Coordinates of C-alpha atoms (C1' of nucleotides) in Angstrom, one line a residue:
Chain A
M1142 CA 23.8 26.0 3.3
W1143 CA 26.2 28.3 5.2
T1144 CA 24.9 30.8 7.5
A1145 CA 26.2 34.3 7.7
D1146 CA 25.8 34.6 11.5
Q1147 CA 26.4 38.3 11.5
G1148 CA 26.1 38.8 15.2
R1149 CA 28.9 36.4 16.1
Q1150 CA 31.4 37.8 18.6
K1151 CA 34.1 35.3 18.0
P1152 CA 36.8 36.7 15.7
R1153 CA 36.8 35.2 12.3
R1154 CA 39.7 32.8 11.6
V1155 CA 42.3 33.4 9.0
P1156 CA 40.7 32.7 5.6
A1157 CA 41.9 29.8 3.5
R1158 CA 43.3 32.1 0.8
S1159 CA 45.8 33.7 3.1
L1160 CA 46.9 30.3 4.2
Q1161 CA 48.0 29.5 0.8
K1162 CA 50.1 32.6 0.8
G1163 CA 51.8 31.4 3.9
C1164 CA 50.5 34.2 6.2
R1165 CA 50.0 31.9 9.1
E1166 CA 52.3 31.5 12.0
S1167 CA 54.5 28.4 11.6
T1168 CA 54.3 27.3 15.2
R1169 CA 50.8 25.9 15.2
E1170 CA 50.1 22.4 16.6
E1171 CA 50.3 19.4 14.4
E1172 CA 46.5 18.8 14.3
S1173 CA 45.8 22.4 13.2
S1174 CA 48.3 22.1 10.4
L1175 CA 46.6 19.0 9.2
E1176 CA 43.4 20.8 9.1
S1177 CA 44.9 23.6 7.0
A1178 CA 46.5 21.1 4.7
S1179 CA 43.3 19.6 3.7
N1180 CA 41.4 22.9 3.9
S1181 CA 43.6 24.3 1.2
A1182 CA 42.8 21.4 -1.0
T1183 CA 39.2 20.6 -0.4
R1184 CA 37.8 23.6 1.5
Y1185 CA 34.2 24.2 0.8
V1186 CA 33.1 27.5 -0.6
S1187 CA 29.5 28.5 -0.1
E1188 CA 27.2 29.5 -2.9
D1189 CA 28.0 33.2 -2.3
G1190 CA 31.6 32.4 -2.8
R1191 CA 32.6 32.9 0.9
D1192 CA 35.0 30.6 2.6
S1193 CA 33.6 28.9 5.6
D1194 CA 34.9 27.2 8.8
E1195 CA 33.7 25.3 11.7
S1196 CA 32.4 28.2 13.7
D1197 CA 30.3 29.4 10.8
V1198 CA 28.2 26.3 10.6
D1199 CA 24.6 26.3 11.6
L1200 CA 24.1 23.0 13.5
G1201 CA 20.6 22.4 12.0
S1202 CA 21.7 22.7 8.4
A1203 CA 24.8 20.5 9.1
V1204 CA 22.6 17.8 10.6
K1205 CA 20.3 18.1 7.6
Q1206 CA 23.0 17.7 5.0
L1207 CA 24.9 14.9 6.9
Q1208 CA 21.7 12.9 7.5
E1209 CA 21.8 11.9 3.8
F1210 CA 24.9 9.9 4.6
I1211 CA 24.5 9.2 8.3
P1212 CA 20.8 8.8 9.3
D1213 CA 21.3 8.9 13.0
I1214 CA 23.7 11.9 12.9
Q1215 CA 21.6 13.9 15.4
E1216 CA 22.5 11.5 18.1
R1217 CA 26.1 12.7 18.0
A1218 CA 27.7 15.6 19.8
A1219 CA 27.4 19.1 18.3
T1220 CA 31.1 19.6 17.8
T1221 CA 31.4 16.2 16.2
I1222 CA 28.7 17.1 13.7
R1223 CA 30.2 20.4 12.9
R1224 CA 33.7 18.9 12.4
M1225 CA 32.3 16.2 10.2
Y1226 CA 30.4 18.7 8.2
R1227 CA 33.5 20.8 7.7
D1228 CA 35.9 18.0 7.0
D1229 CA 34.0 15.1 5.5
L1230 CA 31.0 16.3 3.6
G1231 CA 32.9 16.5 0.3
R1232 CA 34.3 13.0 0.8
F1233 CA 30.9 11.7 1.8
R1234 CA 29.5 13.0 -1.4
E1235 CA 32.1 11.4 -3.5
F1236 CA 31.5 8.0 -1.8
K1237 CA 27.8 8.4 -2.3
A1238 CA 28.3 9.1 -6.0
Q1239 CA 30.2 5.7 -6.2
G1240 CA 27.4 4.0 -4.3
V1241 CA 29.4 3.5 -1.2
A1242 CA 27.8 3.9 2.2
I1243 CA 29.5 5.7 5.1
R1244 CA 30.6 3.1 7.7
F1245 CA 31.2 3.0 11.5
G1246 CA 32.2 0.3 13.9
K1247 CA 35.1 -2.1 13.6
F1248 CA 37.4 -1.6 10.6
S1249 CA 37.3 -4.5 8.1
A1250 CA 40.5 -6.2 7.0
K1251 CA 40.2 -4.5 3.7
E1252 CA 40.0 -1.1 5.3
N1253 CA 43.0 -1.8 7.5
E1254 CA 45.0 -2.8 4.4
Q1255 CA 43.9 0.4 2.7
I1256 CA 45.1 2.4 5.6
E1257 CA 48.5 0.7 5.5
K1258 CA 48.7 1.3 1.8
N1259 CA 47.7 5.0 2.3
V1260 CA 50.4 5.5 4.9
Q1261 CA 53.1 3.8 2.8
E1262 CA 52.2 5.9 -0.2
F1263 CA 52.3 9.1 1.9
L1264 CA 55.7 8.1 3.3
S1265 CA 57.2 7.6 -0.2
L1266 CA 55.5 10.7 -1.5
T1267 CA 57.1 12.9 1.3
G1268 CA 60.2 11.0 2.1
I1269 CA 59.3 10.8 5.8
E1270 CA 61.2 7.8 7.1
S1271 CA 58.7 5.9 9.2
A1272 CA 55.0 5.6 10.1
D1273 CA 56.0 6.4 13.7
K1274 CA 57.5 9.7 12.7
L1275 CA 54.4 10.4 10.6
L1276 CA 51.8 9.5 13.2
Y1277 CA 53.7 10.3 16.4
T1278 CA 55.5 13.4 15.3
D1279 CA 55.7 14.5 19.0
R1280 CA 58.2 11.8 19.7
Y1281 CA 60.7 13.5 17.3
P1282 CA 61.1 17.1 18.6
E1283 CA 64.0 18.0 16.3
E1284 CA 62.2 17.0 13.1
K1285 CA 58.8 18.0 14.2
S1286 CA 58.4 21.2 12.2
L1287 CA 59.9 19.6 9.1
I1288 CA 57.5 16.7 9.2
T1289 CA 54.6 18.9 10.0
N1290 CA 55.3 21.1 7.0
L1291 CA 55.5 18.1 4.7
K1292 CA 52.2 16.9 6.0
R1293 CA 50.7 20.2 5.3
K1294 CA 52.2 20.6 1.9
H1295 CA 51.0 17.2 0.7
A1296 CA 47.5 17.3 2.2
F1297 CA 48.0 14.4 4.7
R1298 CA 44.4 14.2 5.6
L1299 CA 43.3 13.5 2.1
H1300 CA 45.8 10.8 1.6
I1301 CA 45.2 8.9 4.8
G1302 CA 41.4 8.8 4.2
K1303 CA 41.6 7.7 0.6
G1304 CA 39.2 5.0 -0.3
I1305 CA 37.8 4.6 3.2
A1306 CA 34.2 5.7 3.6
R1307 CA 34.4 7.0 7.2
P1308 CA 34.9 10.3 8.8
W1309 CA 38.5 11.4 8.3
K1310 CA 39.2 11.7 12.0
L1311 CA 38.3 8.1 12.7
V1312 CA 40.6 6.8 10.0
Y1313 CA 43.4 8.9 11.5
Y1314 CA 42.8 7.4 15.0
R1315 CA 42.8 3.9 13.5
A1316 CA 46.0 4.5 11.7
K1317 CA 47.6 5.7 14.9
K1318 CA 46.6 2.4 16.5
I1319 CA 47.8 0.2 13.7
F1320 CA 51.2 1.8 13.6
D1321 CA 51.7 2.3 17.4
V1322 CA 54.8 0.3 18.3
N1323 CA 53.5 0.0 21.8
N1324 CA 50.2 -1.6 20.8
Y1325 CA 49.3 -5.3 20.7
K1326 CA 51.7 -6.3 23.4
G1327 CA 49.6 -9.3 24.7
R1328 CA 48.7 -10.1 28.2
Y1329 CA 50.1 -8.6 31.3
N1330 CA 52.2 -10.9 33.5
E1331 CA 52.6 -10.5 37.2
E1332 CA 55.7 -8.3 36.8
D1333 CA 53.9 -5.9 34.4
T1334 CA 51.0 -5.6 36.8
K1335 CA 53.3 -4.9 39.7
K1336 CA 55.1 -2.2 37.7
L1337 CA 51.8 -0.7 36.6
K1338 CA 50.6 -0.3 40.2
A1339 CA 54.0 1.1 41.3
Y1340 CA 54.1 3.6 38.5
H1341 CA 50.5 4.6 39.1
S1342 CA 51.3 5.4 42.8
L1343 CA 54.1 7.6 41.6
H1344 CA 52.5 9.3 38.6
G1345 CA 48.7 9.0 39.2
N1346 CA 46.6 8.9 36.0
D1347 CA 49.3 10.1 33.7
W1348 CA 48.7 7.1 31.4
K1349 CA 50.8 8.4 28.6
K1350 CA 53.8 8.5 30.9
I1351 CA 53.1 5.2 32.5
G1352 CA 52.5 3.6 29.1
A1353 CA 55.9 4.8 27.9
M1354 CA 57.5 3.4 31.0
V1355 CA 56.1 -0.1 30.5
A1356 CA 56.1 0.1 26.7
R1357 CA 52.4 -0.2 26.2
S1358 CA 49.8 2.1 24.8
S1359 CA 48.3 4.6 27.2
L1360 CA 44.9 3.1 26.5
S1361 CA 46.1 -0.3 27.5
V1362 CA 47.5 0.7 30.8
A1363 CA 44.5 2.8 31.7
L1364 CA 42.1 0.0 31.1
K1365 CA 44.3 -2.6 32.8
F1366 CA 44.5 -0.3 35.9
S1367 CA 40.7 0.0 35.9
Q1368 CA 40.6 -3.7 36.3
I1369 CA 43.2 -4.1 38.9
G1370 CA 43.1 -0.8 40.7
G1371 CA 40.7 -1.4 43.5
H1372 CA 40.7 -4.5 45.7
R1373 CA 38.4 -6.9 44.0
N1374 CA 37.3 -10.5 44.4
H1375 CA 38.0 -13.2 41.9
G1376 CA 36.3 -16.4 41.0
A1377 CA 32.8 -17.5 41.6
W1378 CA 30.2 -15.0 42.7
S1379 CA 28.6 -15.3 46.1
K1380 CA 24.9 -15.1 46.4
T1381 CA 25.0 -11.7 48.1
E1382 CA 27.3 -10.3 45.5
T1383 CA 25.0 -11.5 42.7
Q1384 CA 22.1 -10.0 44.5
R1385 CA 23.9 -6.7 44.9
L1386 CA 24.7 -6.8 41.2
I1387 CA 21.1 -7.3 40.2
K1388 CA 20.0 -4.6 42.5
A1389 CA 22.7 -2.3 41.1
V1390 CA 21.8 -2.9 37.5
E1391 CA 18.1 -2.2 38.3
D1392 CA 19.0 1.0 40.1
V1393 CA 21.3 2.2 37.3
I1394 CA 18.7 1.4 34.6
L1395 CA 16.0 3.3 36.5
K1396 CA 18.3 6.2 37.2
K1397 CA 19.0 6.6 33.5
M1398 CA 15.4 6.7 32.4
S1399 CA 14.1 10.1 31.4
P1400 CA 11.8 12.0 33.8
Q1401 CA 8.9 11.3 31.5
E1402 CA 9.6 7.6 31.4
L1403 CA 9.8 7.6 35.2
R1404 CA 6.5 9.5 35.5
E1405 CA 4.9 6.8 33.2
L1406 CA 6.4 4.1 35.4
D1407 CA 5.0 5.8 38.5
S1408 CA 1.5 6.1 37.1
R1409 CA 1.5 2.5 35.9
L1410 CA 2.6 1.4 39.4
Q1411 CA -0.3 3.2 40.9
E1412 CA -2.7 1.5 38.5
D1413 CA -1.1 -1.9 39.1
P1414 CA 0.4 -2.2 42.6
E1415 CA 1.3 -5.8 42.0
G1416 CA 4.5 -4.7 40.4
R1417 CA 4.0 -6.2 37.0
L1418 CA 5.9 -3.4 35.4
S1419 CA 7.6 -4.0 32.2
I1420 CA 10.9 -2.8 30.8
V1421 CA 11.9 -2.5 27.2
R1422 CA 14.2 -5.2 26.0
E1423 CA 17.1 -3.0 24.9
K1424 CA 17.4 -1.2 28.3
L1425 CA 18.4 -4.5 29.8
Y1426 CA 21.7 -4.7 28.0
K1427 CA 22.4 -1.4 26.3
G1428 CA 23.7 1.8 27.7
I1429 CA 24.2 0.6 31.2
S1430 CA 26.8 2.5 33.1
W1431 CA 29.0 -0.2 34.3
V1432 CA 31.2 2.0 36.4
E1433 CA 28.2 3.0 38.4
V1434 CA 27.3 -0.7 38.8
E1435 CA 30.8 -1.4 39.9
A1436 CA 30.6 1.3 42.6
K1437 CA 27.4 -0.2 44.0
V1438 CA 28.6 -3.8 43.8
E1439 CA 31.9 -2.8 45.5
T1440 CA 33.6 -6.2 45.4
R1441 CA 33.9 -6.6 41.5
N1442 CA 35.2 -4.4 38.7
W1443 CA 33.0 -3.1 36.0
M1444 CA 34.0 -5.7 33.5
Q1445 CA 33.3 -8.6 35.8
C1446 CA 29.9 -7.0 36.5
K1447 CA 29.2 -6.7 32.9
S1448 CA 30.0 -10.3 32.0
K1449 CA 28.1 -11.6 34.9
W1450 CA 25.0 -9.6 34.0
T1451 CA 25.0 -11.0 30.5
E1452 CA 25.1 -14.4 31.9
I1453 CA 22.3 -13.8 34.4
L1454 CA 20.2 -12.0 31.8
T1455 CA 20.5 -14.7 29.3
K1456 CA 19.3 -17.2 31.9
R1457 CA 16.3 -15.1 33.0
M1458 CA 15.3 -14.2 29.5
T1459 CA 15.2 -17.8 28.6
H1460 CA 13.7 -19.1 31.8
G1461 CA 16.8 -20.8 33.1
G1462 CA 18.7 -21.3 29.8
F1463 CA 17.6 -24.9 29.4
V1464 CA 16.4 -24.1 25.9
Y1465 CA 20.1 -24.1 24.9
R1466 CA 21.1 -27.5 26.2
G1467 CA 21.2 -30.8 24.4
V1468 CA 19.2 -31.1 21.1
N1469 CA 18.1 -27.5 21.4
A1470 CA 21.7 -26.3 21.5
L1471 CA 22.4 -28.3 18.4
Q1472 CA 19.4 -26.9 16.6
A1473 CA 20.5 -23.4 17.6
K1474 CA 23.9 -23.9 16.1
I1475 CA 22.4 -25.3 12.9
T1476 CA 20.1 -22.3 12.6
L1477 CA 22.9 -19.9 13.3
I1478 CA 25.1 -21.4 10.5
E1479 CA 22.2 -21.4 8.1
R1480 CA 21.3 -17.8 8.8
L1481 CA 24.8 -16.6 8.5
Y1482 CA 25.2 -18.4 5.2
E1483 CA 22.0 -16.8 3.9
L1484 CA 23.1 -13.4 5.0
N1485 CA 26.1 -13.6 2.6
V1486 CA 28.1 -10.8 4.1
N1487 CA 31.8 -10.1 3.5
D1488 CA 32.7 -9.1 7.0
A1489 CA 31.7 -10.0 10.5
N1490 CA 30.9 -6.4 11.4
E1491 CA 28.1 -6.2 8.8
I1492 CA 26.1 -8.6 10.9
D1493 CA 23.0 -7.4 12.7
W1494 CA 23.3 -9.5 15.8
E1495 CA 20.0 -8.3 17.2
D1496 CA 18.3 -9.8 14.1
L1497 CA 20.3 -12.9 14.2
A1498 CA 19.6 -13.4 17.9
S1499 CA 15.9 -13.3 17.2
A1500 CA 16.3 -16.3 14.9
I1501 CA 17.9 -18.4 17.7
G1502 CA 15.3 -17.4 20.3
D1503 CA 14.8 -14.8 23.0
V1504 CA 18.4 -14.2 23.9
P1505 CA 20.6 -11.0 24.1
P1506 CA 22.8 -10.4 21.2
P1507 CA 26.1 -10.9 23.1
F1508 CA 25.0 -14.4 23.8
V1509 CA 24.8 -15.1 20.0
Q1510 CA 28.1 -13.4 19.4
A1511 CA 29.7 -15.6 22.0
K1512 CA 28.0 -18.7 20.5
F1513 CA 29.3 -17.8 17.0
Y1514 CA 32.8 -17.3 18.3
K1515 CA 32.8 -20.7 20.1
L1516 CA 31.4 -22.4 17.0
K1517 CA 34.1 -21.1 14.7
A1518 CA 36.9 -21.7 17.2
A1519 CA 35.7 -25.2 17.7
C1520 CA 34.9 -26.3 14.2
V1521 CA 37.0 -24.3 11.8
P1522 CA 40.7 -25.2 11.6
F1523 CA 43.0 -22.2 11.2
W1524 CA 40.1 -19.9 11.4
Q1525 CA 42.4 -17.0 12.3
K1526 CA 44.0 -17.2 8.9
K1527 CA 40.6 -17.4 7.1
T1528 CA 38.4 -14.5 5.8
F1529 CA 34.9 -14.3 7.1
P1530 CA 33.2 -15.7 4.0
E1531 CA 35.7 -18.6 4.1
I1532 CA 34.8 -19.4 7.7
I1533 CA 31.1 -19.3 6.9
D1534 CA 31.5 -21.5 3.8
Y1535 CA 33.5 -24.0 5.9
L1536 CA 30.8 -24.1 8.6
Y1537 CA 28.1 -24.5 6.0
E1538 CA 29.7 -27.1 3.9
T1539 CA 31.6 -29.1 6.4
S1540 CA 30.3 -28.6 9.9
L1541 CA 26.6 -28.2 9.2
P1542 CA 26.1 -31.8 7.8
L1543 CA 27.9 -33.2 10.8
L1544 CA 25.8 -31.2 13.2
K1545 CA 22.6 -32.3 11.5
E1546 CA 23.7 -35.9 11.7
K1547 CA 24.5 -35.6 15.4
L1548 CA 21.1 -34.0 16.0
E1549 CA 19.3 -36.8 14.3
K1550 CA 21.2 -39.4 16.3
K1551 CA 20.5 -37.6 19.6
M1552 CA 16.8 -37.3 18.8
E1553 CA 16.6 -40.9 18.0
K1554 CA 18.4 -41.9 21.2
N1555 CA 16.7 -39.6 23.6
K1556 CA 13.4 -39.4 21.9
S1557 CA 13.6 -35.7 22.7
Q1558 CA 11.7 -32.9 21.1
I1559 CA 13.1 -29.7 19.8
Q1560 CA 11.5 -26.6 21.2
T1561 CA 10.7 -23.9 18.7
P1562 CA 12.6 -20.8 19.7
S1563 CA 10.4 -18.3 21.3
A1564 CA 9.9 -15.0 19.5
P1565 CA 11.9 -12.1 21.0
K1566 CA 9.7 -10.2 23.4
Q1567 CA 10.0 -6.4 23.2
D1568 CA 9.1 -6.0 26.9
F1569 CA 10.0 -8.0 30.0
L1570 CA 8.3 -7.8 33.4
F1571 CA 10.4 -6.2 36.0
R1572 CA 9.8 -9.1 38.4
D1573 CA 10.9 -11.7 35.8
I1574 CA 14.2 -10.1 35.4
F1575 CA 15.0 -8.5 38.8
Y1576 CA 13.0 -10.5 41.3
C1577 CA 13.1 -13.9 39.8
D1578 CA 14.3 -16.6 42.1
D1579 CA 16.2 -18.9 39.8
D1580 CA 19.4 -20.8 40.4
S1581 CA 21.7 -18.3 38.8
D1582 CA 22.5 -16.5 42.0
G1583 CA 25.9 -17.7 42.6
E1584 CA 27.6 -20.5 44.4
G1585 CA 27.7 -20.1 48.1
S1586 CA 25.5 -18.0 50.2
E1587 CA 28.0 -16.0 52.0
E1588 CA 30.7 -13.6 51.0
P1589 CA 33.9 -15.4 50.0
S1590 CA 36.0 -12.7 51.5
A1591 CA 35.9 -9.0 52.3
P1592 CA 37.1 -6.8 49.4
G1593 CA 40.8 -6.6 49.3
V1594 CA 41.4 -9.9 51.1
P1595 CA 42.5 -12.5 48.5
Chain B
dT1078 C1' 42.1 19.0 19.7
dA1079 C1' 44.3 15.6 22.6
dA1080 C1' 43.5 12.9 26.4
dA1081 C1' 40.6 10.4 29.3
dT1082 C1' 36.8 7.6 29.9
dT1083 C1' 33.3 4.4 28.6
dT1084 C1' 31.4 0.9 25.7
dA1085 C1' 31.7 -2.8 22.3
dC1086 C1' 33.8 -6.6 20.8
dC1087 C1' 37.0 -10.5 20.8
dA1088 C1' 39.6 -14.3 22.5
dA1089 C1' 42.2 -17.2 25.8
dC1090 C1' 42.0 -19.8 29.9
dC1091 C1' 40.2 -22.9 33.2
dC1092 C1' 37.6 -26.3 35.1
dC1093 C1' 34.4 -30.0 35.1
dG1094 C1' 31.7 -33.8 33.5
dG1095 C1' 31.0 -37.2 30.0
dT1096 C1' 33.1 -40.7 27.1
dC1097 C1' 36.2 -44.0 25.4
Chain C
dG677 C1' 43.1 -42.2 33.3
dA678 C1' 43.4 -39.6 29.0
dC679 C1' 40.8 -36.9 26.2
dC680 C1' 37.3 -34.3 24.6
dG681 C1' 33.8 -30.6 24.5
dG682 C1' 31.3 -27.1 26.6
dG683 C1' 30.3 -23.5 29.7
dG684 C1' 31.9 -20.0 32.6
dT685 C1' 35.4 -16.6 33.8
dT686 C1' 38.7 -13.4 32.9
dG687 C1' 41.5 -10.4 30.3
dG688 C1' 42.7 -8.2 26.0
dT689 C1' 42.1 -4.7 22.0
dA690 C1' 39.0 -1.6 19.1
dA691 C1' 35.8 2.0 18.7
dA692 C1' 33.1 5.8 20.4
dT693 C1' 32.1 9.5 23.4
dT694 C1' 33.1 12.8 26.8
dT695 C1' 36.2 15.9 29.2
dA696 C1' 39.7 19.3 29.9

DNA sequence: TAAATTTACCAACCCCGGTC
DNA sequence: GACCGGGGTTGGTAAATTTA
């Protein structure tokens, strides 16, 4: 339902009707013209017949209506919700009528194909020469207004999102990535890294500029710089580094807790001074600010911290990780394949890793994902060229019998027992995770070198 | 809204120990 | 000694969210 919002101070934007008459200035930015293009075709008219736009929307009612399609919509930012309401509600309704759910996360191969198809179709419809001109219009100043007008005239937004059950904007971002000639350039060699550092010292964080200079996407250079920018250690973690990491993760998790959660923690600590505090499972690996951790650890970048933490956490959640050695590791693989086969999904991104992890034992989901990757890379020939169901079928039909055979032989030989995987615990004791003295604390006991010294 | 930042996910590389 | 397989480490892209 649209709200009238009579008291609003903001001047009302030009109504859609006048757009169609061409009353609008022709010098608007590309994005705005895209909006108007689709607005003129799909714009919603409220029950009282009045046109509406973003600023009209009452957040509460937008949330309510979008919830039908996206249950956790209220967790998103207000502007995102308003825009989605304005731009996508109609599309969402059409998808729902066809029984198609709105998706997020990684794009499937089919969706990527659909995007390419949509772009090609739009190019032939409008006569625009290339995807680069269509999606990076800024790079062609002389033709910009011509291209923009064509997009507007032919409702670009509708075409690009055709057949893809996602918010329009996300499809557009994805299309830009697919067709960016500076994307997918592979690894950085020493020369690239040197150049990146040099250009950064000249231009600061102007990633777009630096990206153009080294022919990579701005995203790529920004991320790369975040990994090489500071002076960081490489190789094995020292004991003190690992301890700093564990302390840092603890601090960051505690800092992120709401005041109420902290109050509860305090009162529980008073009742039980032994320190047997527990922490909910998800907080141990979700929503941790790795840049904050990096700042505290000092000698490693955030991604190193993140990977190392997954490793430590897996060990501590599984009491040393020995559950996944020998026959137990084999059994875990067998279970993994069997569960994946039963799931019968078409695409890897439909998998609920949390759920799958629980079948293997008490491990964090990233651990299972890594296991699956290794399994397919090790067992399935040409897996890059196979679809997800083909990979699973191969694992089930060909690799599974071999693994079972191997397991039997090993059990026979070693007379070993398989441990039944422990059920996932929802809570962990603080001291089991943060104050446990296992052997996962790094190689040497001293610092390998001061930060910055290779 | 575009750009920047952060998080999620994916994959290659490297090294080491076991086996033939 | 060559050849693996596996684990750990590192580096890459994709997606989502926040900021300007």
